[in-house]
Amino acid sequence: MVIQNVLKINENLKPVIQMESLKYRLFTQYEFWRDIPEFANVSEKDFLNYKWQTKNSIYDQKTLIKTISNIASKEFIEAACQGFSRVPMAVRITPYLLSLIDWNNPWNDPIRKQFIPVSTQLIEDHPMLSFDSLHERQDAVTSSLVHRYPQKALFLALDTCPAYCRFCTRSYAVGQNTNIMKKGNFSVDSKRWEEAFNYIESHPELEDIVISGGDTYNLSAEQIKTIGFRLLQIPQIRRIRFASKGLAVMPMKVLTDENWLDAITSVLELGKKLYKEVALHTHFNHANEITGITQRAMQKFFERGLVVRDQTVLLRGINDTSEQMQFLIQRLSYINIQPYYVFQHDLVKGVEDLRTSVQTAIDIEKSLRGIIAGFKTPTVAIDAPAGGGKRSIHSYEYYNRKTGVSVYTAPSVRPGKYFLYFDPLHSLAENIRNAWKDPKQQQIMCDEALNEARKAKF
Ligand code: SF4
């Protein structure tokens, strides 16, 4: 009996994994920025200084062209200039990000695709796309506070970021005006903030505040403390989270902006004293965004005890394969970032080329289960257009894969309502793409999906 058991165990032994398959643990450590002629003479000390990064960030097309003129082709530069003239987000990219792009093949690079649009890859928006597709403005209770979920509110504290992402859901308000978009205004303003604090104080059901914008990386140390302390001192508040993509676009700030790091830490410490949670929610979309610098920045946060969670957006040609997403999730977990959400791309102007179908998100979700501990497995979700809020990608009432229409409900947010999401046209057959051009056909496809969803519910 004993002998049989030993044999069984031996049969179960797994072969030793080749280090090759653990590549997610290897981080870029060399001075990669020196590969860019413009930064060839920049010392490590300067490159890691957040003030140098901010001062040398690229804020306009002219500087972008100057910086990449020796490393990108004429065709690429022309396509990028034309691209920027057709999208809602302005130019803003850090030297760190620019140096991580593979300039031997910028057309296909996952970081370039997120920050520099090229006209030859842009495609027409879906006809059902609408301004502010998540209807945040309709749930705004003050100019900077969105109150959609019963216990939670979104505080839009500012309207700038260290880098501007093409796919930004708040492209209608974040950053400067562009050729095609005149922006709303969430700029830093103590009067606007005060209105938001007063609203929160007068609503005892609110326990959870997301501080976003814009990117809270761009708040000064004093502003971080003003907001953090004020919210934590409101009796009913139990949790606050600062939203920032900063770790992905300028991780050196955590290493060199001690005032800012101390400010976040002092908010965290006050939270501990009051038995309230303080966290940072960040946003990585591709493993190439994570370097040795990111790892060191995360070690700082970890030493201070700050919980960092990640919210990834599913992006076509960037992270829409199982391999890419698994690699990203493993790398995030390895440096103690909690993979929290993978979001289906919202319907946003000028980024149809980056959207995927709901089916792709479902496939990705399946492939993630089992590769890592359950508590490190992100929820794959969709923010239901028109204010339905976040729903599990699988929870649709109906999904017509031919027309690309999925229908979601949100019983605890908007009881009795139905929310329609539309797969990108490039994922559909040609006859259906043509049908979407006809308003009558559009109505028929939406009605069909709604009727089927209603039938499925009863
Ligand atoms: S960091 Fe966030 S708010 Fe800023 S542009 Fe990117 S997605 Fe938008």
Short mmCIF file of C-alpha atoms and ligand atoms in Angstrom, two decimals:
data_model
loop_
_atom_site.label_atom_id
_atom_site.label_comp_id
_atom_site.label_asym_id
_atom_site.label_seq_id
_atom_site.Cartn_x
_atom_site.Cartn_y
_atom_site.Cartn_z
CA MET A 1 0.00 0.00 0.00
CA VAL A 2 2.81 2.38 0.98
CA ILE A 3 4.80 1.47 -2.16
CA GLN A 4 1.79 2.21 -4.38
CA ASN A 5 1.42 5.70 -2.88
CA VAL A 6 5.08 6.53 -3.54
CA LEU A 7 4.68 5.44 -7.15
CA LYS A 8 1.63 7.63 -7.55
CA ILE A 9 3.45 10.68 -6.20
CA ASN A 10 6.35 10.11 -8.57
CA GLU A 11 3.92 10.01 -11.50
CA ASN A 12 2.54 13.38 -10.37
CA LEU A 13 5.89 15.12 -10.27
CA LYS A 14 5.95 18.11 -12.61
CA PRO A 15 8.94 18.84 -14.83
CA VAL A 16 11.07 21.76 -13.66
CA ILE A 17 9.89 24.95 -15.36
CA GLN A 18 12.36 26.56 -17.76
CA MET A 19 13.38 30.07 -16.70
CA GLU A 20 12.34 31.14 -20.23
CA SER A 21 8.69 30.77 -19.21
CA LEU A 22 9.20 33.00 -16.16
CA LYS A 23 10.26 36.02 -18.19
CA TYR A 24 7.66 38.17 -16.46
CA ARG A 25 10.13 38.33 -13.54
CA LEU A 26 12.80 40.00 -15.66
CA PHE A 27 12.70 43.80 -15.70
CA THR A 28 14.50 46.27 -17.94
CA GLN A 29 17.43 47.43 -15.81
CA TYR A 30 19.83 49.13 -18.25
CA GLU A 31 19.81 52.84 -19.17
CA PHE A 32 17.33 52.30 -22.01
CA TRP A 33 16.65 56.03 -22.51
CA ARG A 34 20.16 56.52 -23.91
CA ASP A 35 19.00 54.63 -27.04
CA ILE A 36 17.02 57.78 -27.93
CA PRO A 37 19.48 60.32 -29.43
CA GLU A 38 17.72 63.21 -27.67
CA PHE A 39 18.31 61.53 -24.26
CA ALA A 40 21.69 59.89 -25.02
CA ASN A 41 23.57 62.12 -22.59
CA VAL A 42 21.00 62.12 -19.81
CA SER A 43 22.45 60.68 -16.61
CA GLU A 44 20.58 58.17 -14.45
CA LYS A 45 20.33 60.81 -11.73
CA ASP A 46 18.55 63.22 -14.09
CA PHE A 47 16.38 60.59 -15.75
CA LEU A 48 15.12 59.37 -12.38
CA ASN A 49 14.37 62.90 -11.23
CA TYR A 50 10.63 63.60 -11.58
CA LYS A 51 11.34 67.30 -12.13
CA TRP A 52 13.52 66.42 -15.13
CA GLN A 53 10.79 64.11 -16.45
CA THR A 54 8.13 66.80 -16.07
CA LYS A 55 10.29 69.53 -17.60
CA ASN A 56 11.24 67.34 -20.56
CA SER A 57 7.81 65.83 -21.15
CA ILE A 58 6.44 66.39 -24.63
CA TYR A 59 3.49 68.77 -24.62
CA ASP A 60 3.13 69.61 -28.31
CA GLN A 61 3.56 68.19 -31.79
CA LYS A 62 6.59 70.37 -32.55
CA THR A 63 8.59 68.90 -29.66
CA LEU A 64 7.40 65.40 -30.49
CA ILE A 65 8.62 65.75 -34.06
CA LYS A 66 11.96 67.18 -32.90
CA THR A 67 12.48 64.35 -30.40
CA ILE A 68 11.71 61.49 -32.78
CA SER A 69 12.98 62.99 -36.05
CA ASN A 70 16.16 60.85 -35.97
CA ILE A 71 14.49 57.62 -34.97
CA ALA A 72 11.17 57.53 -36.83
CA SER A 73 10.46 57.56 -40.56
CA LYS A 74 8.96 60.55 -42.38
CA GLU A 75 5.80 58.50 -43.01
CA PHE A 76 5.41 57.74 -39.33
CA ILE A 77 5.90 61.35 -38.27
CA GLU A 78 3.39 62.56 -40.84
CA ALA A 79 0.84 59.93 -39.80
CA ALA A 80 1.30 60.92 -36.14
CA CYS A 81 0.74 64.63 -36.87
CA GLN A 82 -2.39 63.83 -38.87
CA GLY A 83 -3.47 61.43 -36.14
CA PHE A 84 -3.33 64.10 -33.44
CA SER A 85 -5.45 66.43 -35.58
CA ARG A 86 -8.28 63.85 -35.59
CA VAL A 87 -8.52 62.78 -31.94
CA PRO A 88 -9.88 64.27 -28.70
CA MET A 89 -6.71 63.87 -26.59
CA ALA A 90 -3.87 66.39 -26.75
CA VAL A 91 -0.17 65.47 -26.97
CA ARG A 92 1.45 64.62 -23.64
CA ILE A 93 4.05 61.92 -23.19
CA THR A 94 6.91 61.52 -20.72
CA PRO A 95 10.55 60.84 -21.73
CA TYR A 96 10.21 57.57 -19.79
CA LEU A 97 7.36 56.34 -22.02
CA LEU A 98 8.93 57.64 -25.18
CA SER A 99 12.12 55.71 -24.38
CA LEU A 100 10.21 52.46 -23.89
CA ILE A 101 8.75 52.54 -27.40
CA ASP A 102 10.47 50.26 -29.93
CA TRP A 103 11.42 52.86 -32.53
CA ASN A 104 12.49 50.12 -34.95
CA ASN A 105 8.81 49.33 -35.28
CA PRO A 106 6.72 52.13 -33.77
CA TRP A 107 3.67 51.19 -35.88
CA ASN A 108 3.11 48.05 -33.80
CA ASP A 109 4.52 49.09 -30.46
CA PRO A 110 2.04 48.62 -27.55
CA ILE A 111 3.10 51.82 -25.77
CA ARG A 112 3.12 53.98 -28.90
CA LYS A 113 -0.39 52.76 -29.74
CA GLN A 114 -1.69 54.05 -26.41
CA PHE A 115 -0.24 57.56 -26.57
CA ILE A 116 0.49 58.52 -30.18
CA PRO A 117 -2.35 58.08 -32.69
CA VAL A 118 -1.38 57.52 -36.32
CA SER A 119 -3.89 58.49 -38.99
CA THR A 120 -3.35 55.36 -41.08
CA GLN A 121 -4.59 53.17 -38.21
CA LEU A 122 -7.59 55.31 -37.18
CA ILE A 123 -11.01 54.02 -38.18
CA GLU A 124 -14.51 55.45 -38.12
CA ASP A 125 -16.34 55.60 -34.79
CA HIS A 126 -19.26 53.27 -34.17
CA PRO A 127 -22.49 55.08 -35.20
CA MET A 128 -24.00 54.49 -31.71
CA LEU A 129 -21.11 56.23 -29.95
CA SER A 130 -22.21 59.20 -27.88
CA PHE A 131 -20.45 61.98 -25.99
CA ASP A 132 -19.68 60.96 -22.37
CA SER A 133 -20.86 57.42 -23.10
CA LEU A 134 -20.87 56.48 -19.40
CA HIS A 135 -23.19 59.44 -18.65
CA GLU A 136 -20.99 60.66 -15.81
CA ARG A 137 -22.24 64.20 -16.32
CA GLN A 138 -25.82 62.99 -15.77
CA ASP A 139 -24.85 61.56 -12.38
CA ALA A 140 -22.87 64.67 -11.38
CA VAL A 141 -24.22 66.18 -8.17
CA THR A 142 -21.69 69.03 -8.02
CA SER A 143 -19.31 70.17 -10.76
CA SER A 144 -16.66 67.73 -9.50
CA LEU A 145 -18.61 64.92 -7.85
CA VAL A 146 -20.33 61.98 -9.55
CA HIS A 147 -22.73 60.04 -7.33
CA ARG A 148 -23.94 56.94 -9.17
CA TYR A 149 -23.60 54.00 -6.78
CA PRO A 150 -25.44 54.23 -3.44
CA GLN A 151 -22.34 54.10 -1.19
CA LYS A 152 -19.64 55.41 -3.49
CA ALA A 153 -18.82 58.71 -5.20
CA LEU A 154 -16.24 59.81 -7.75
CA PHE A 155 -14.42 63.02 -6.92
CA LEU A 156 -12.88 64.65 -10.03
CA ALA A 157 -10.21 66.78 -8.38
CA LEU A 158 -8.28 67.94 -11.47
CA ASP A 159 -8.16 67.68 -15.25
CA THR A 160 -4.51 67.05 -16.08
CA CYS A 161 -2.28 63.96 -16.15
CA PRO A 162 1.46 63.36 -16.62
CA ALA A 163 0.62 61.65 -19.95
CA TYR A 164 -2.55 61.62 -22.05
CA CYS A 165 -3.94 58.24 -23.05
CA ARG A 166 -5.73 58.00 -26.37
CA PHE A 167 -8.50 55.84 -24.90
CA CYS A 168 -9.38 58.14 -21.98
CA THR A 169 -13.06 57.79 -21.03
CA ARG A 170 -13.02 61.40 -19.87
CA SER A 171 -11.52 62.69 -23.11
CA TYR A 172 -14.35 65.25 -23.12
CA ALA A 173 -12.74 67.00 -20.14
CA VAL A 174 -9.15 65.88 -19.55
CA GLY A 175 -6.25 67.87 -21.01
CA GLN A 176 -6.22 70.77 -23.42
CA ASN A 177 -8.67 71.42 -26.26
CA THR A 178 -7.85 69.68 -29.53
CA ASN A 179 -8.92 70.23 -33.14
CA ILE A 180 -12.07 68.22 -32.57
CA MET A 181 -12.79 68.63 -28.85
CA LYS A 182 -13.42 71.64 -26.66
CA LYS A 183 -12.95 70.38 -23.11
CA GLY A 184 -15.09 70.77 -20.01
CA ASN A 185 -13.37 71.98 -16.87
CA PHE A 186 -12.35 70.02 -13.75
CA SER A 187 -9.33 72.15 -12.94
CA VAL A 188 -7.99 72.34 -9.38
CA ASP A 189 -10.28 74.79 -7.57
CA SER A 190 -10.81 74.91 -3.80
CA LYS A 191 -14.36 76.23 -4.24
CA ARG A 192 -15.32 73.27 -6.43
CA TRP A 193 -13.67 70.92 -3.96
CA GLU A 194 -15.56 72.50 -1.05
CA GLU A 195 -18.90 71.91 -2.79
CA ALA A 196 -17.97 68.25 -3.19
CA PHE A 197 -16.89 67.88 0.48
CA ASN A 198 -20.15 69.54 1.63
CA TYR A 199 -22.21 67.14 -0.49
CA ILE A 200 -20.31 64.12 0.87
CA GLU A 201 -20.75 65.35 4.46
CA SER A 202 -24.48 65.73 3.97
CA HIS A 203 -24.91 62.20 2.57
CA PRO A 204 -24.44 59.65 5.35
CA GLU A 205 -24.80 56.73 2.93
CA LEU A 206 -21.48 57.61 1.25
CA GLU A 207 -18.65 55.45 2.60
CA ASP A 208 -16.29 55.20 -0.35
CA ILE A 209 -14.66 57.99 -2.37
CA VAL A 210 -12.55 57.60 -5.51
CA ILE A 211 -10.30 60.64 -6.00
CA SER A 212 -9.61 60.91 -9.69
CA GLY A 213 -9.60 63.40 -12.56
CA GLY A 214 -7.24 63.67 -14.42
CA ASP A 215 -4.53 61.94 -12.50
CA THR A 216 -3.88 62.50 -8.81
CA TYR A 217 -0.14 62.18 -9.57
CA ASN A 218 -0.44 65.80 -10.69
CA LEU A 219 -1.76 66.96 -7.30
CA SER A 220 0.86 68.60 -5.10
CA ALA A 221 1.80 67.09 -1.74
CA GLU A 222 -0.31 69.79 -0.02
CA GLN A 223 -3.31 69.04 -2.22
CA ILE A 224 -3.03 65.29 -1.54
CA LYS A 225 -3.10 66.01 2.20
CA THR A 226 -5.93 68.56 1.93
CA ILE A 227 -8.17 66.06 0.14
CA GLY A 228 -7.06 62.96 2.04
CA PHE A 229 -7.33 64.45 5.54
CA ARG A 230 -10.62 66.17 4.83
CA LEU A 231 -12.28 63.01 3.49
CA LEU A 232 -10.94 60.74 6.23
CA GLN A 233 -12.29 63.10 8.88
CA ILE A 234 -15.84 62.79 7.56
CA PRO A 235 -17.31 60.27 10.04
CA GLN A 236 -19.12 57.96 7.61
CA ILE A 237 -16.23 57.65 5.14
CA ARG A 238 -14.62 54.20 5.41
CA ARG A 239 -12.49 54.00 2.25
CA ILE A 240 -10.69 56.37 -0.07
CA ARG A 241 -8.59 55.61 -3.14
CA PHE A 242 -6.37 57.86 -5.17
CA ALA A 243 -6.54 57.06 -8.90
CA SER A 244 -3.28 57.46 -10.78
CA LYS A 245 -1.66 56.06 -13.90
CA GLY A 246 1.56 57.69 -12.69
CA LEU A 247 3.34 54.43 -11.85
CA ALA A 248 2.99 53.41 -15.50
CA VAL A 249 4.09 56.69 -17.07
CA MET A 250 6.54 58.25 -14.56
CA PRO A 251 7.40 55.76 -11.79
CA MET A 252 10.50 57.74 -10.75
CA LYS A 253 8.26 60.30 -9.05
CA VAL A 254 7.78 57.82 -6.21
CA LEU A 255 11.57 57.55 -5.87
CA THR A 256 12.44 61.22 -6.06
CA ASP A 257 9.42 63.30 -5.00
CA GLU A 258 9.75 62.68 -1.28
CA ASN A 259 7.17 65.33 -0.35
CA TRP A 260 4.55 63.65 -2.49
CA LEU A 261 5.38 60.17 -1.15
CA ASP A 262 5.31 61.50 2.42
CA ALA A 263 1.96 63.18 1.76
CA ILE A 264 0.37 59.92 0.58
CA THR A 265 1.98 58.14 3.53
CA SER A 266 0.61 60.67 6.02
CA VAL A 267 -2.90 60.18 4.60
CA LEU A 268 -2.40 56.42 4.91
CA GLU A 269 -1.21 56.81 8.53
CA LEU A 270 -4.23 58.93 9.45
CA GLY A 271 -6.41 56.27 7.81
CA LYS A 272 -4.81 53.59 10.01
CA LYS A 273 -5.41 55.63 13.15
CA LEU A 274 -9.07 56.05 12.19
CA TYR A 275 -9.39 52.40 11.04
CA LYS A 276 -10.13 53.53 7.47
CA GLU A 277 -8.71 52.21 4.19
CA VAL A 278 -6.48 54.28 1.92
CA ALA A 279 -5.31 52.78 -1.38
CA LEU A 280 -3.90 53.76 -4.75
CA HIS A 281 -5.58 52.55 -7.94
CA THR A 282 -3.28 52.46 -10.92
CA HIS A 283 -3.51 51.54 -14.56
CA PHE A 284 -1.12 49.35 -16.56
CA ASN A 285 -2.04 47.96 -19.97
CA HIS A 286 1.09 46.21 -21.15
CA ALA A 287 4.00 44.48 -19.45
CA ASN A 288 6.49 46.75 -21.30
CA GLU A 289 5.28 49.62 -19.08
CA ILE A 290 6.80 47.84 -16.08
CA THR A 291 10.58 48.25 -15.67
CA GLY A 292 13.15 47.99 -12.91
CA ILE A 293 12.22 51.59 -12.03
CA THR A 294 8.58 50.58 -11.53
CA GLN A 295 9.70 47.67 -9.36
CA ARG A 296 11.72 50.01 -7.15
CA ALA A 297 8.84 52.49 -6.94
CA MET A 298 6.52 49.68 -5.87
CA GLN A 299 9.02 48.57 -3.22
CA LYS A 300 8.76 52.10 -1.76
CA PHE A 301 4.97 51.94 -1.68
CA PHE A 302 5.07 48.44 -0.23
CA GLU A 303 7.49 49.46 2.54
CA ARG A 304 5.09 52.25 3.47
CA GLY A 305 2.18 49.81 3.53
CA LEU A 306 0.18 51.33 0.66
CA VAL A 307 -2.13 48.91 -1.15
CA VAL A 308 -1.90 49.39 -4.94
CA ARG A 309 -4.53 47.90 -7.23
CA ASP A 310 -4.49 47.86 -11.01
CA GLN A 311 -7.28 48.56 -13.50
CA THR A 312 -6.35 47.52 -17.04
CA VAL A 313 -8.27 48.44 -20.18
CA LEU A 314 -8.58 45.71 -22.79
CA LEU A 315 -6.99 47.13 -25.93
CA ARG A 316 -6.86 45.61 -29.40
CA GLY A 317 -3.35 44.86 -30.59
CA ILE A 318 -1.94 45.70 -27.14
CA ASN A 319 -3.22 43.21 -24.59
CA ASP A 320 -6.04 41.31 -26.31
CA THR A 321 -4.36 37.90 -26.43
CA SER A 322 -4.28 35.43 -23.56
CA GLU A 323 -0.47 35.44 -23.58
CA GLN A 324 -0.18 39.24 -23.35
CA MET A 325 -2.76 39.54 -20.58
CA GLN A 326 -1.41 36.59 -18.58
CA PHE A 327 2.08 38.04 -18.78
CA LEU A 328 0.85 41.43 -17.57
CA ILE A 329 -1.12 39.96 -14.66
CA GLN A 330 1.83 37.83 -13.56
CA ARG A 331 4.24 40.75 -13.76
CA LEU A 332 1.89 43.07 -11.83
CA SER A 333 1.41 40.47 -9.11
CA TYR A 334 5.16 39.87 -8.92
CA ILE A 335 5.77 43.48 -7.90
CA ASN A 336 2.88 43.49 -5.41
CA ILE A 337 0.30 45.29 -7.51
CA GLN A 338 -3.11 43.73 -7.11
CA PRO A 339 -4.72 43.01 -10.53
CA TYR A 340 -8.20 44.29 -9.74
CA TYR A 341 -10.13 44.88 -12.98
CA VAL A 342 -9.72 44.32 -16.70
CA PHE A 343 -12.22 46.62 -18.38
CA GLN A 344 -13.90 46.28 -21.71
CA HIS A 345 -12.99 49.45 -23.64
CA ASP A 346 -15.64 52.18 -23.35
CA LEU A 347 -17.19 53.75 -26.43
CA VAL A 348 -14.88 56.73 -26.84
CA LYS A 349 -14.37 59.03 -29.80
CA GLY A 350 -11.31 58.44 -32.00
CA VAL A 351 -10.19 55.06 -30.62
CA GLU A 352 -12.33 52.54 -32.47
CA ASP A 353 -9.13 50.83 -33.66
CA LEU A 354 -8.33 49.89 -30.05
CA ARG A 355 -11.71 48.43 -29.07
CA THR A 356 -12.38 44.68 -28.99
CA SER A 357 -15.61 42.67 -28.96
CA VAL A 358 -17.23 41.50 -25.72
CA GLN A 359 -16.42 37.96 -26.89
CA THR A 360 -12.69 38.77 -26.77
CA ALA A 361 -13.08 39.91 -23.16
CA ILE A 362 -14.93 36.69 -22.30
CA ASP A 363 -12.14 34.61 -23.88
CA ILE A 364 -9.49 36.59 -22.00
CA GLU A 365 -11.34 36.07 -18.72
CA LYS A 366 -11.41 32.29 -19.24
CA SER A 367 -7.71 32.21 -19.99
CA LEU A 368 -6.81 34.11 -16.82
CA ARG A 369 -8.60 31.76 -14.38
CA GLY A 370 -6.11 29.31 -12.95
CA ILE A 371 -2.82 30.94 -13.94
CA ILE A 372 -2.43 32.65 -10.58
CA ALA A 373 -4.02 32.70 -7.11
CA GLY A 374 -7.69 33.62 -7.12
CA PHE A 375 -7.10 36.84 -5.18
CA LYS A 376 -4.68 37.97 -7.89
CA THR A 377 -7.13 37.19 -10.70
CA PRO A 378 -8.81 40.37 -11.96
CA THR A 379 -12.52 40.69 -12.57
CA VAL A 380 -13.17 41.23 -16.26
CA ALA A 381 -15.88 43.88 -16.39
CA ILE A 382 -17.73 46.28 -18.62
CA ASP A 383 -18.83 49.76 -17.63
CA ALA A 384 -22.33 49.61 -19.06
CA PRO A 385 -22.87 52.63 -21.34
CA ALA A 386 -25.42 55.26 -20.29
CA GLY A 387 -24.81 54.91 -16.56
CA GLY A 388 -25.33 51.23 -15.78
CA GLY A 389 -22.02 51.07 -13.97
CA LYS A 390 -19.58 48.18 -13.75
CA ARG A 391 -20.95 44.74 -14.63
CA SER A 392 -19.19 41.38 -14.89
CA ILE A 393 -18.50 40.77 -18.59
CA HIS A 394 -20.40 37.46 -18.38
CA SER A 395 -23.53 38.97 -16.84
CA TYR A 396 -25.19 40.14 -20.07
CA GLU A 397 -28.90 39.40 -20.44
CA TYR A 398 -28.39 38.88 -24.16
CA TYR A 399 -25.49 39.03 -26.61
CA ASN A 400 -25.92 38.85 -30.37
CA ARG A 401 -22.46 38.10 -31.67
CA LYS A 402 -23.55 38.77 -35.27
CA THR A 403 -24.79 42.32 -34.75
CA GLY A 404 -22.36 42.89 -31.87
CA VAL A 405 -25.04 44.16 -29.48
CA SER A 406 -24.91 43.07 -25.85
CA VAL A 407 -27.49 44.03 -23.23
CA TYR A 408 -26.78 44.46 -19.54
CA THR A 409 -28.93 45.31 -16.53
CA ALA A 410 -27.93 46.93 -13.25
CA PRO A 411 -30.60 46.04 -10.67
CA SER A 412 -28.89 47.76 -7.73
CA VAL A 413 -27.94 50.93 -9.66
CA ARG A 414 -30.73 51.49 -12.19
CA PRO A 415 -33.48 48.91 -11.55
CA GLY A 416 -35.62 48.06 -14.57
CA LYS A 417 -33.26 49.63 -17.13
CA TYR A 418 -31.37 48.02 -19.99
CA PHE A 419 -27.94 49.10 -21.20
CA LEU A 420 -26.60 48.39 -24.68
CA TYR A 421 -22.95 47.93 -25.59
CA PHE A 422 -21.81 47.74 -29.21
CA ASP A 423 -18.89 45.64 -30.45
CA PRO A 424 -16.58 47.56 -32.81
CA LEU A 425 -17.54 47.41 -36.46
CA HIS A 426 -14.20 45.89 -37.47
CA SER A 427 -15.15 42.76 -35.50
CA LEU A 428 -18.37 42.24 -37.52
CA ALA A 429 -19.17 40.77 -40.96
CA GLU A 430 -19.32 43.20 -43.88
CA ASN A 431 -23.10 43.02 -44.35
CA ILE A 432 -23.63 43.89 -40.67
CA ARG A 433 -21.11 46.74 -40.87
CA ASN A 434 -23.17 48.13 -43.74
CA ALA A 435 -26.39 47.65 -41.81
CA TRP A 436 -25.02 49.85 -39.00
CA LYS A 437 -24.76 52.71 -41.50
CA ASP A 438 -28.54 52.73 -41.96
CA PRO A 439 -30.55 54.36 -39.11
CA LYS A 440 -33.54 52.05 -39.72
CA GLN A 441 -31.36 48.95 -39.49
CA GLN A 442 -29.70 50.34 -36.38
CA GLN A 443 -33.10 50.60 -34.71
CA ILE A 444 -34.03 47.06 -35.76
CA MET A 445 -30.78 45.62 -34.34
CA CYS A 446 -31.17 47.49 -31.05
CA ASP A 447 -34.86 46.52 -30.74
CA GLU A 448 -34.06 42.87 -31.45
CA ALA A 449 -31.42 42.83 -28.69
CA LEU A 450 -33.72 44.56 -26.20
CA ASN A 451 -36.64 42.24 -26.93
CA GLU A 452 -34.47 39.16 -26.54
CA ALA A 453 -33.02 40.52 -23.29
CA ARG A 454 -36.51 41.14 -21.91
CA LYS A 455 -37.60 37.62 -22.91
CA ALA A 456 -34.49 36.17 -21.23
CA LYS A 457 -35.37 37.92 -17.99
CA PHE A 458 -38.95 36.70 -17.74
S1 SF4 B 1 -4.27 58.88 -16.97
FE1 SF4 B 1 -6.44 58.38 -16.75
S2 SF4 B 1 -7.49 60.37 -16.76
FE2 SF4 B 1 -5.41 60.71 -17.59
S3 SF4 B 1 -5.62 60.52 -19.80
FE3 SF4 B 1 -5.04 58.50 -19.02
S4 SF4 B 1 -7.02 57.44 -18.73
FE4 SF4 B 1 -7.45 59.65 -18.87
#
